Short mmCIF file of C-alpha atoms and ligand atoms in Angstrom, two decimals:
data_model
loop_
_atom_site.label_atom_id
_atom_site.label_comp_id
_atom_site.label_asym_id
_atom_site.label_seq_id
_atom_site.Cartn_x
_atom_site.Cartn_y
_atom_site.Cartn_z
CA MET Q 1 -9.32 -18.17 5.36
CA ILE Q 2 -8.81 -14.76 3.86
CA LYS Q 3 -5.91 -12.65 5.45
CA ALA Q 4 -5.25 -8.72 5.02
CA ASP Q 5 -1.79 -7.41 5.87
CA ILE Q 6 -2.38 -3.65 6.37
CA SER Q 7 1.06 -2.94 7.77
CA ARG Q 8 2.61 -1.52 5.07
CA ALA Q 9 -0.09 1.10 4.77
CA ARG Q 10 -0.55 1.58 8.75
CA LYS Q 11 3.12 3.03 8.95
CA PHE Q 12 1.38 6.40 6.97
CA LEU Q 13 -0.63 6.96 10.20
CA THR Q 14 -0.26 8.02 13.46
CA ASP Q 15 -1.47 5.80 16.36
CA GLN Q 16 -4.12 8.56 17.19
CA GLU Q 17 -5.48 8.88 13.69
CA PHE Q 18 -5.69 4.89 13.64
CA ILE Q 19 -7.46 4.56 16.78
CA TYR Q 20 -9.95 7.28 16.16
CA ALA Q 21 -10.85 5.55 12.87
CA HIS Q 22 -10.79 2.11 14.47
CA SER Q 23 -13.70 3.07 17.01
CA LEU Q 24 -15.39 4.52 13.84
CA ALA Q 25 -15.21 0.90 12.13
CA THR Q 26 -15.90 -0.74 15.28
CA LYS Q 27 -19.16 1.27 15.38
CA GLY Q 28 -19.93 0.46 11.81
CA LEU Q 29 -19.50 -3.30 12.50
CA GLU Q 30 -21.76 -2.98 15.69
CA ASP Q 31 -24.44 -1.09 13.45
CA LEU Q 32 -23.99 -4.02 10.58
CA ARG Q 33 -24.54 -6.73 12.83
CA GLN Q 34 -27.43 -4.78 15.03
CA ARG Q 35 -29.16 -3.71 11.99
CA THR Q 36 -28.95 -0.07 13.60
CA GLY Q 37 -27.34 1.56 10.60
CA LEU Q 38 -28.55 3.63 7.23
CA GLY Q 39 -30.10 1.31 4.93
CA SER Q 40 -30.56 -1.86 7.33
CA GLU Q 41 -33.37 -2.76 5.07
CA TRP Q 42 -30.99 -4.02 2.74
CA LEU Q 43 -28.97 -6.75 4.70
CA GLY Q 44 -30.42 -9.68 3.15
CA TRP Q 45 -26.96 -10.62 1.76
CA ARG Q 46 -26.20 -11.22 5.26
CA ASP Q 47 -29.12 -13.29 6.06
CA LEU Q 48 -28.34 -15.34 3.07
CA LEU Q 49 -25.43 -16.68 4.76
CA GLU Q 50 -26.96 -17.08 8.13
CA LYS Q 51 -29.57 -19.39 6.84
CA PRO Q 52 -28.26 -21.02 3.62
CA ASN Q 53 -30.96 -22.31 1.32
CA SER Q 54 -29.34 -25.32 0.18
CA ASP Q 55 -32.52 -26.20 -1.83
CA LEU Q 56 -32.09 -23.20 -4.42
CA VAL Q 57 -28.28 -24.04 -4.36
CA ALA Q 58 -29.20 -27.75 -5.35
CA ARG Q 59 -31.85 -26.70 -8.25
CA LEU Q 60 -29.65 -23.73 -9.47
CA THR Q 61 -26.56 -26.59 -9.67
CA LYS Q 62 -29.03 -28.99 -11.70
CA LEU Q 63 -30.28 -26.46 -14.15
CA GLY Q 64 -26.51 -25.28 -14.52
CA LYS Q 65 -25.43 -28.88 -15.24
CA LYS Q 66 -28.42 -29.34 -17.73
CA ILE Q 67 -27.31 -26.11 -19.62
CA HIS Q 68 -23.39 -26.60 -19.41
CA SER Q 69 -23.81 -30.05 -21.13
CA SER Q 70 -26.43 -28.78 -23.88
CA ALA Q 71 -25.64 -25.12 -24.76
CA ASP Q 72 -23.03 -23.94 -26.96
CA VAL Q 73 -23.73 -20.34 -26.15
CA PHE Q 74 -25.17 -18.98 -22.98
CA ILE Q 75 -25.67 -15.24 -22.69
CA VAL Q 76 -25.94 -13.48 -19.57
CA CYS Q 77 -27.68 -10.23 -20.30
CA GLY Q 78 -27.45 -7.67 -17.34
CA ILE Q 79 -25.43 -4.70 -16.23
CA GLY Q 80 -23.70 -3.57 -13.25
CA GLY Q 81 -24.48 -5.78 -10.12
CA SER Q 82 -26.49 -7.89 -12.66
CA TYR Q 83 -23.54 -8.90 -14.12
CA LEU Q 84 -20.14 -8.26 -12.76
CA GLY Q 85 -20.45 -10.76 -9.95
CA ALA Q 86 -20.93 -13.77 -12.48
CA LYS Q 87 -18.22 -12.43 -14.37
CA ALA Q 88 -15.88 -11.99 -11.61
CA VAL Q 89 -16.05 -15.44 -10.42
CA ILE Q 90 -16.40 -17.05 -14.11
CA ASP Q 91 -13.10 -15.22 -15.13
CA ALA Q 92 -11.40 -16.30 -11.57
CA LEU Q 93 -12.33 -19.98 -12.07
CA LYS Q 94 -13.06 -20.86 -15.55
CA PRO Q 95 -9.91 -21.94 -17.67
CA PRO Q 96 -9.56 -19.18 -20.03
CA PHE Q 97 -9.14 -21.31 -23.10
CA THR Q 98 -11.18 -24.51 -22.53
CA SER Q 99 -13.72 -25.94 -24.76
CA ASN Q 100 -15.39 -27.48 -22.03
CA GLY Q 101 -19.20 -26.44 -21.42
CA PRO Q 102 -20.91 -23.68 -23.25
CA GLU Q 103 -19.14 -20.25 -24.11
CA ILE Q 104 -20.40 -17.65 -21.61
CA LEU Q 105 -21.00 -14.06 -23.57
CA PHE Q 106 -22.34 -11.04 -22.06
CA ALA Q 107 -24.88 -8.46 -23.45
CA GLY Q 108 -27.01 -5.76 -21.83
CA HIS Q 109 -24.01 -3.90 -20.42
CA HIS Q 110 -23.99 -1.33 -22.45
CA MET Q 111 -25.74 0.25 -25.72
CA SER Q 112 -23.14 -0.73 -28.31
CA GLY Q 113 -25.45 -1.49 -31.61
CA ALA Q 114 -22.27 -2.43 -33.35
CA TYR Q 115 -21.59 -5.14 -30.25
CA LEU Q 116 -24.81 -6.50 -30.63
CA ASN Q 117 -25.12 -6.74 -34.41
CA ASP Q 118 -21.46 -8.62 -34.29
CA LEU Q 119 -23.14 -10.76 -31.44
CA LEU Q 120 -25.98 -11.69 -33.60
CA LEU Q 121 -23.92 -12.51 -36.58
CA TYR Q 122 -21.49 -14.79 -34.07
CA LEU Q 123 -24.64 -16.55 -32.79
CA LYS Q 124 -25.94 -17.15 -36.52
CA THR Q 125 -22.58 -18.89 -37.57
CA SER Q 126 -22.88 -22.44 -37.67
CA LYS Q 127 -20.61 -24.87 -35.95
CA ALA Q 128 -17.59 -26.50 -37.63
CA ASP Q 129 -19.77 -29.59 -38.17
CA GLY Q 130 -22.29 -27.34 -40.21
CA SER Q 131 -24.99 -27.48 -37.10
CA ARG Q 132 -26.49 -24.26 -35.34
CA LYS Q 133 -25.63 -23.15 -32.24
CA SER Q 134 -27.55 -23.86 -29.29
CA VAL Q 135 -28.16 -20.63 -27.42
CA VAL Q 136 -29.71 -20.06 -23.88
CA LEU Q 137 -30.26 -16.46 -22.70
CA ASN Q 138 -30.21 -15.21 -19.08
CA VAL Q 139 -31.87 -11.71 -18.75
CA ILE Q 140 -30.87 -10.38 -15.05
CA SER Q 141 -32.73 -7.33 -14.11
CA LYS Q 142 -33.78 -6.87 -10.54
CA SER Q 143 -35.79 -3.45 -11.49
CA GLY Q 144 -36.70 -5.00 -14.76
CA SER Q 145 -36.43 -1.71 -16.46
CA THR Q 146 -32.83 -0.77 -16.86
CA LEU Q 147 -32.35 0.53 -20.50
CA GLU Q 148 -29.33 -1.16 -21.50
CA THR Q 149 -30.31 -4.62 -20.59
CA ALA Q 150 -33.89 -4.21 -21.79
CA LEU Q 151 -32.66 -2.85 -25.11
CA SER Q 152 -30.01 -5.86 -25.71
CA PHE Q 153 -32.79 -8.41 -24.09
CA ARG Q 154 -35.40 -7.36 -27.14
CA VAL Q 155 -32.85 -7.80 -29.80
CA LEU Q 156 -31.68 -11.30 -28.37
CA ARG Q 157 -35.35 -12.13 -27.71
CA LYS Q 158 -36.30 -11.67 -31.28
CA PHE Q 159 -33.04 -13.53 -32.52
CA ILE Q 160 -34.05 -16.75 -30.50
CA TYR Q 161 -37.79 -16.48 -31.71
CA GLU Q 162 -36.66 -16.15 -35.17
CA GLU Q 163 -34.11 -19.25 -34.81
CA PHE Q 164 -35.66 -21.62 -32.26
CA ASP Q 165 -38.89 -23.56 -32.05
CA ASP Q 166 -38.31 -23.79 -28.25
CA ALA Q 167 -37.40 -20.16 -27.72
CA ALA Q 168 -39.69 -19.68 -24.74
CA GLU Q 169 -37.51 -22.64 -22.72
CA ARG Q 170 -34.29 -20.89 -23.88
CA ILE Q 171 -35.10 -17.47 -22.25
CA ILE Q 172 -34.44 -17.71 -18.07
CA CYS Q 173 -35.01 -14.63 -16.35
CA THR Q 174 -33.76 -13.17 -12.69
CA THR Q 175 -35.67 -10.38 -11.42
CA ASN Q 176 -37.64 -9.21 -8.44
CA GLU Q 177 -40.42 -11.43 -7.29
CA ARG Q 178 -43.23 -8.77 -8.09
CA GLY Q 179 -43.11 -5.48 -9.90
CA GLY Q 180 -41.32 -3.96 -13.09
CA LEU Q 181 -41.79 -4.58 -16.88
CA LEU Q 182 -39.71 -7.74 -16.87
CA ASN Q 183 -42.54 -9.44 -14.67
CA ASP Q 184 -45.08 -8.86 -16.78
CA VAL Q 185 -43.33 -10.15 -19.89
CA ILE Q 186 -42.40 -13.17 -17.97
CA ASP Q 187 -46.21 -13.77 -16.91
CA GLU Q 188 -47.26 -13.14 -20.44
CA ALA Q 189 -44.71 -15.42 -22.19
CA GLY Q 190 -44.34 -17.92 -19.10
CA TYR Q 191 -40.37 -17.71 -18.92
CA GLN Q 192 -38.62 -19.70 -16.12
CA LYS Q 193 -38.07 -17.11 -13.51
CA PHE Q 194 -35.71 -16.91 -10.43
CA ILE Q 195 -36.19 -14.56 -7.76
CA ILE Q 196 -33.75 -11.73 -6.25
CA PRO Q 197 -34.73 -11.12 -2.92
CA SER Q 198 -36.21 -7.50 -2.40
CA ASP Q 199 -33.59 -6.89 0.36
CA ILE Q 200 -30.62 -7.66 -1.33
CA GLY Q 201 -28.90 -4.57 -3.89
CA GLY Q 202 -27.63 -5.46 -7.07
CA ARG Q 203 -23.92 -5.15 -6.15
CA PHE Q 204 -24.63 -7.50 -3.00
CA SER Q 205 -26.41 -10.14 -5.27
CA VAL Q 206 -23.74 -12.56 -6.67
CA LEU Q 207 -24.47 -15.06 -4.15
CA THR Q 208 -28.43 -15.12 -5.13
CA PRO Q 209 -29.26 -16.44 -8.64
CA VAL Q 210 -27.93 -13.37 -10.33
CA GLY Q 211 -24.45 -14.84 -10.18
CA LEU Q 212 -25.02 -18.39 -9.21
CA LEU Q 213 -27.04 -19.71 -12.32
CA PRO Q 214 -24.20 -18.21 -14.98
CA ILE Q 215 -21.54 -19.40 -12.55
CA ALA Q 216 -23.22 -23.11 -12.27
CA VAL Q 217 -23.64 -23.00 -16.13
CA ALA Q 218 -19.92 -22.21 -16.35
CA GLY Q 219 -19.02 -25.59 -14.54
CA ILE Q 220 -18.21 -23.91 -11.35
CA SER Q 221 -19.27 -25.62 -8.02
CA ILE Q 222 -21.50 -23.01 -6.54
CA GLU Q 223 -22.00 -25.37 -3.90
CA GLU Q 224 -18.27 -24.61 -3.08
CA LEU Q 225 -18.36 -21.03 -3.57
CA PHE Q 226 -21.50 -20.72 -1.26
CA GLU Q 227 -19.99 -22.64 1.48
CA GLY Q 228 -16.63 -20.81 1.22
CA ALA Q 229 -18.87 -17.59 1.55
CA VAL Q 230 -21.10 -19.12 4.53
CA SER Q 231 -17.63 -20.37 6.35
CA ASN Q 232 -16.01 -17.14 6.16
CA TYR Q 233 -19.22 -15.61 7.65
CA LYS Q 234 -19.13 -17.76 10.56
CA VAL Q 235 -15.39 -16.88 10.86
CA LEU Q 236 -16.10 -13.12 10.92
CA GLU Q 237 -18.83 -13.50 13.06
CA GLU Q 238 -16.74 -15.17 15.52
CA ASN Q 239 -13.76 -12.27 15.29
CA ALA Q 240 -14.19 -9.56 12.62
CA ASP Q 241 -10.80 -7.90 13.58
CA VAL Q 242 -9.50 -8.21 10.16
CA VAL Q 243 -12.20 -6.34 8.74
CA VAL Q 244 -12.33 -3.59 11.30
CA GLU Q 245 -8.85 -3.04 11.23
CA TYR Q 246 -9.06 -3.01 7.24
CA ALA Q 247 -12.09 -0.52 7.31
CA ALA Q 248 -10.25 1.92 10.10
CA LEU Q 249 -7.44 1.73 7.64
CA ARG Q 250 -9.16 2.96 4.84
CA ASN Q 251 -11.06 5.37 6.87
CA ALA Q 252 -7.89 7.00 8.42
CA LEU Q 253 -6.12 7.39 4.88
CA HIS Q 254 -9.39 8.80 3.66
CA ASN Q 255 -9.25 11.44 6.27
CA LYS Q 256 -5.40 12.08 5.43
CA GLY Q 257 -6.31 12.54 1.70
CA ILE Q 258 -6.10 9.47 -0.02
CA THR Q 259 -8.38 9.69 -2.84
CA ILE Q 260 -7.75 6.74 -5.12
CA ASP Q 261 -7.43 2.67 -4.40
CA ILE Q 262 -5.99 0.75 -7.08
CA PHE Q 263 -6.98 -2.96 -6.89
CA THR Q 264 -4.52 -4.93 -8.65
CA SER Q 265 -3.42 -8.46 -8.94
CA PHE Q 266 -0.55 -10.30 -10.68
CA GLU Q 267 -2.78 -13.05 -11.18
CA PRO Q 268 -4.91 -11.97 -14.64
CA GLU Q 269 -8.04 -14.28 -13.46
CA LEU Q 270 -8.53 -11.70 -10.89
CA LEU Q 271 -8.77 -8.73 -13.02
CA SER Q 272 -12.66 -8.73 -13.41
CA PHE Q 273 -13.08 -9.63 -9.56
CA GLY Q 274 -11.17 -6.21 -9.09
CA LYS Q 275 -13.96 -4.79 -11.32
CA TRP Q 276 -16.56 -6.38 -8.69
CA ILE Q 277 -14.99 -4.80 -5.82
CA GLN Q 278 -14.75 -1.68 -7.78
CA GLN Q 279 -18.41 -1.54 -8.27
CA LEU Q 280 -19.17 -2.76 -4.97
CA LEU Q 281 -17.20 -0.18 -3.20
CA GLY Q 282 -17.48 2.42 -5.62
CA GLU Q 283 -21.45 2.93 -5.63
CA SER Q 284 -21.41 1.93 -1.77
CA GLU Q 285 -18.94 4.80 -0.50
CA GLY Q 286 -19.15 7.57 -3.09
CA LYS Q 287 -21.70 10.00 -1.85
CA ASP Q 288 -21.90 12.81 -0.20
CA GLY Q 289 -18.52 14.24 -1.44
CA LYS Q 290 -16.80 11.30 0.20
CA GLY Q 291 -15.06 8.04 -0.86
CA ILE Q 292 -11.84 6.68 -2.21
CA PHE Q 293 -12.18 6.18 -5.86
CA PRO Q 294 -11.60 2.60 -6.74
CA THR Q 295 -9.79 1.50 -9.83
CA VAL Q 296 -8.33 -1.60 -11.17
CA ALA Q 297 -5.11 -2.39 -12.64
CA GLY Q 298 -3.62 -5.63 -14.11
CA PHE Q 299 -0.07 -6.57 -12.95
CA SER Q 300 2.62 -6.59 -14.44
CA THR Q 301 0.79 -5.79 -17.66
CA ASP Q 302 -0.16 -2.10 -16.04
CA LEU Q 303 3.06 -1.73 -14.54
CA HIS Q 304 4.24 -0.64 -18.29
CA SER Q 305 1.32 1.87 -18.34
CA LEU Q 306 0.56 3.04 -14.95
CA GLY Q 307 3.71 2.16 -13.15
CA GLN Q 308 5.42 5.11 -13.59
CA PHE Q 309 2.40 7.12 -12.13
CA ILE Q 310 1.85 4.65 -9.12
CA GLN Q 311 5.82 4.98 -8.54
CA ASP Q 312 6.33 8.66 -8.81
CA GLY Q 313 3.29 10.77 -9.33
CA THR Q 314 0.68 12.52 -7.28
CA ARG Q 315 0.81 11.19 -3.67
CA SER Q 316 -2.97 10.07 -3.37
CA LEU Q 317 -2.97 6.59 -3.77
CA LEU Q 318 -3.52 3.36 -1.74
CA GLU Q 319 -2.68 0.23 -3.71
CA THR Q 320 -4.52 -2.97 -2.91
CA PHE Q 321 -2.86 -6.29 -3.99
CA LEU Q 322 -5.20 -9.43 -4.28
CA VAL Q 323 -2.22 -12.16 -3.85
CA VAL Q 324 -2.92 -15.97 -4.46
CA ASP Q 325 -0.35 -17.76 -1.89
CA GLN Q 326 -0.54 -21.49 -3.99
CA VAL Q 327 -0.95 -21.49 -7.68
CA ALA Q 328 -2.02 -24.99 -8.86
CA THR Q 329 -0.54 -25.06 -12.41
CA GLN Q 330 3.34 -24.95 -12.63
CA LEU Q 331 4.84 -23.90 -15.68
CA SER Q 332 8.45 -23.76 -15.74
CA VAL Q 333 11.04 -21.81 -17.98
CA PRO Q 334 11.82 -24.08 -20.52
CA SER Q 335 15.67 -24.94 -21.56
CA GLY Q 336 17.29 -27.32 -24.32
CA LEU Q 337 17.63 -25.18 -27.38
CA ASP Q 338 20.05 -22.41 -27.92
CA PHE Q 339 17.63 -19.49 -27.40
CA GLY Q 340 20.16 -16.98 -27.49
CA ASP Q 341 17.48 -14.67 -25.48
CA GLY Q 342 19.79 -13.76 -22.44
CA LEU Q 343 17.14 -16.03 -19.92
CA GLU Q 344 19.45 -18.65 -19.08
CA TYR Q 345 19.59 -17.29 -15.25
CA LEU Q 346 15.80 -18.12 -15.30
CA GLU Q 347 16.08 -22.15 -16.79
CA GLY Q 348 13.78 -24.02 -14.81
CA ASP Q 349 12.30 -21.56 -12.64
CA SER Q 350 8.54 -21.80 -12.49
CA PHE Q 351 6.63 -18.86 -13.84
CA HIS Q 352 4.88 -18.70 -10.39
CA SER Q 353 7.95 -17.94 -8.71
CA ILE Q 354 9.00 -15.29 -11.17
CA ASN Q 355 5.67 -13.90 -10.96
CA SER Q 356 5.78 -13.84 -7.25
CA LYS Q 357 9.33 -12.08 -7.25
CA ALA Q 358 7.69 -9.56 -9.55
CA GLU Q 359 5.19 -8.80 -7.12
CA SER Q 360 7.54 -8.61 -4.24
CA GLY Q 361 9.63 -6.19 -6.14
CA THR Q 362 6.76 -4.14 -7.02
CA ILE Q 363 5.51 -4.12 -3.71
CA GLU Q 364 8.85 -3.03 -2.39
CA ALA Q 365 9.59 -0.40 -4.69
CA HIS Q 366 6.11 1.10 -4.49
CA SER Q 367 6.19 1.28 -0.95
CA GLU Q 368 9.59 3.15 -1.11
CA GLY Q 369 7.78 5.36 -3.58
CA GLN Q 370 5.49 6.36 -0.19
CA VAL Q 371 2.32 4.50 -1.60
CA PRO Q 372 0.49 2.56 1.15
CA ILE Q 373 0.11 -0.81 0.36
CA VAL Q 374 -2.77 -3.44 1.62
CA THR Q 375 -2.22 -7.16 0.64
CA ILE Q 376 -5.27 -9.36 0.59
CA HIS Q 377 -4.26 -13.05 0.59
CA LEU Q 378 -6.08 -16.21 -0.86
CA PRO Q 379 -4.37 -19.30 0.26
CA GLU Q 380 -5.38 -20.72 -3.35
CA LEU Q 381 -7.61 -19.49 -6.32
CA SER Q 382 -10.78 -22.06 -5.73
CA ALA Q 383 -14.43 -21.60 -5.45
CA LYS Q 384 -14.27 -22.03 -1.59
CA TYR Q 385 -11.76 -19.09 -1.45
CA ILE Q 386 -13.37 -16.79 -3.95
CA GLY Q 387 -16.77 -17.46 -1.87
CA ALA Q 388 -15.00 -16.22 1.19
CA LEU Q 389 -13.49 -13.19 -0.47
CA ILE Q 390 -16.94 -12.41 -2.02
CA TYR Q 391 -18.28 -12.14 2.04
CA PHE Q 392 -14.93 -10.34 3.10
CA TYR Q 393 -15.38 -7.56 0.45
CA GLU Q 394 -18.96 -7.45 1.13
CA VAL Q 395 -18.69 -7.11 5.13
CA LEU Q 396 -15.75 -4.56 4.66
CA THR Q 397 -17.82 -2.38 2.40
CA GLY Q 398 -20.79 -2.32 5.09
CA VAL Q 399 -18.18 -1.66 7.94
CA PHE Q 400 -15.80 0.88 6.06
CA VAL Q 401 -18.95 2.98 4.47
CA TYR Q 402 -20.61 3.10 7.52
CA SER Q 403 -17.70 4.61 9.45
CA LEU Q 404 -18.12 7.26 6.93
CA GLY Q 405 -21.20 7.89 8.14
CA ILE Q 406 -22.81 7.04 5.02
CA ASN Q 407 -25.59 4.51 3.59
CA PRO Q 408 -23.60 1.90 1.70
CA PHE Q 409 -26.62 0.29 0.39
CA ASN Q 410 -28.28 3.23 -2.00
CA GLN Q 411 -26.92 4.74 -4.77
CA PRO Q 412 -28.85 8.04 -5.94
CA GLY Q 413 -26.28 9.24 -8.13
CA VAL Q 414 -26.91 6.78 -10.52
CA GLU Q 415 -30.38 8.33 -11.29
CA ASP Q 416 -29.26 11.41 -12.48
CA TYR Q 417 -27.48 10.23 -15.80
CA LYS Q 418 -30.72 8.44 -16.20
CA LYS Q 419 -32.92 11.40 -15.94
CA ALA Q 420 -30.88 13.52 -18.48
CA MET Q 421 -30.50 10.28 -21.02
CA PHE Q 422 -34.14 9.92 -20.75
CA ARG Q 423 -34.95 13.69 -21.17
CA LEU Q 424 -32.87 13.18 -24.21
CA LEU Q 425 -34.32 10.25 -25.56
CA GLY Q 426 -38.16 11.95 -25.09
CA LYS Q 427 -39.33 9.30 -22.53
O1 LIG I 501 -26.05 -2.50 -7.38
C1 LIG I 501 -26.84 -1.98 -8.18
O2 LIG I 501 -28.03 -1.80 -7.77
C2 LIG I 501 -26.57 -1.55 -9.40
O3 LIG I 501 -25.53 -1.42 -10.14
C3 LIG I 501 -27.71 -2.15 -10.59
O4 LIG I 501 -27.23 -3.84 -10.28
C4 LIG I 501 -27.68 -2.00 -11.91
O5 LIG I 501 -27.93 -0.84 -12.23
C5 LIG I 501 -28.76 -2.76 -12.63
O6 LIG I 501 -29.82 -2.68 -12.14
P1 LIG I 501 -31.04 -3.72 -12.55
O7 LIG I 501 -30.74 -5.26 -12.21
O8 LIG I 501 -31.93 -3.16 -11.85
O9 LIG I 501 -31.21 -3.86 -14.02
#
């Protein structure tokens, strides 16, 4: 399944420090399992895997396939937990240059009028054969009232009504069972609706219709994804040592003054997955003056921007590498021309082996630069292991944040910017 190697970071801790943090993490796991921790009414993301709803997964698969084969553009309109999970999985598993299936575009994740304007122009531009693009819109908002999403939905809804006779059939809503302005709109217009269970918070909702519908539309098997998560749930219910040790490590490093965790990968497909982890951990642990600030870097790209700081700057960093052990596509360095580029020593080598050596070299150098390093290993980049990785980080988040003595499942601080914004907007 998913493996975590914490040995390179563990050496920065004394046995006493680690053992103390381990006892806190063990208690965190128990609180999660027994539902005795803070915010235990938000544990629906575990129930989802304990009692899988295969009918719902089958229904979403069927709808996803229908849209996959009929739409040119599928727009996911949502912010935070209402889009990051879908984007993480799609970017990890959908080939970047395929013409298979609709383009998946995102909106509602900011309030840039320029972006929306360009999006409308693009949607209105005909296809190469002169015909109109077929557009399907999925608005996703648990509260049904988030400003970024609601504003974009208004713009896109108007576009859909102006362009298509079957407008109402092109709009799919994912939201709470009841309550919220979006539910009023759905009742009025009769849009197709999927429910976000009330006991699952936004950042834990990727394995609900929030993430599953867009992922299925992208042509990815949500059955395999879900099954991967269920398998890892079972594995970790049996023995969660890997999670407890990882949570203990983060707890002890936090106490020793580590303030930043850089999530990175040498596989660019996993950059958006890092963003999903960033939100999952960030909104869960960053409270009461505590937490390790999660951030994301893509390697080797960002070694040419952040590498200097990581190697040599303020020593307050933890670095977490998402490592893919086996890569399916093998491209080798070509030979046969007089290239004159000095790369003869690499001729015939696969890009995977070159990338892996760059990864090992970076880990070695950063370790020597006194950066604690964790490596998280996926056997391969597949729906099954991405599903497993999703649950791995969900449970790690719960256990680690409990070990800090914080409620992982609320986000009171997010309300402050909204209050100030709405006051300035005159709401
Ligand atoms: O994790 C969370 O709860 C948040 O990030 C929400 O997902 C985000 O604020 C969007 O909220 P909503 O789905 O209500 O529009």
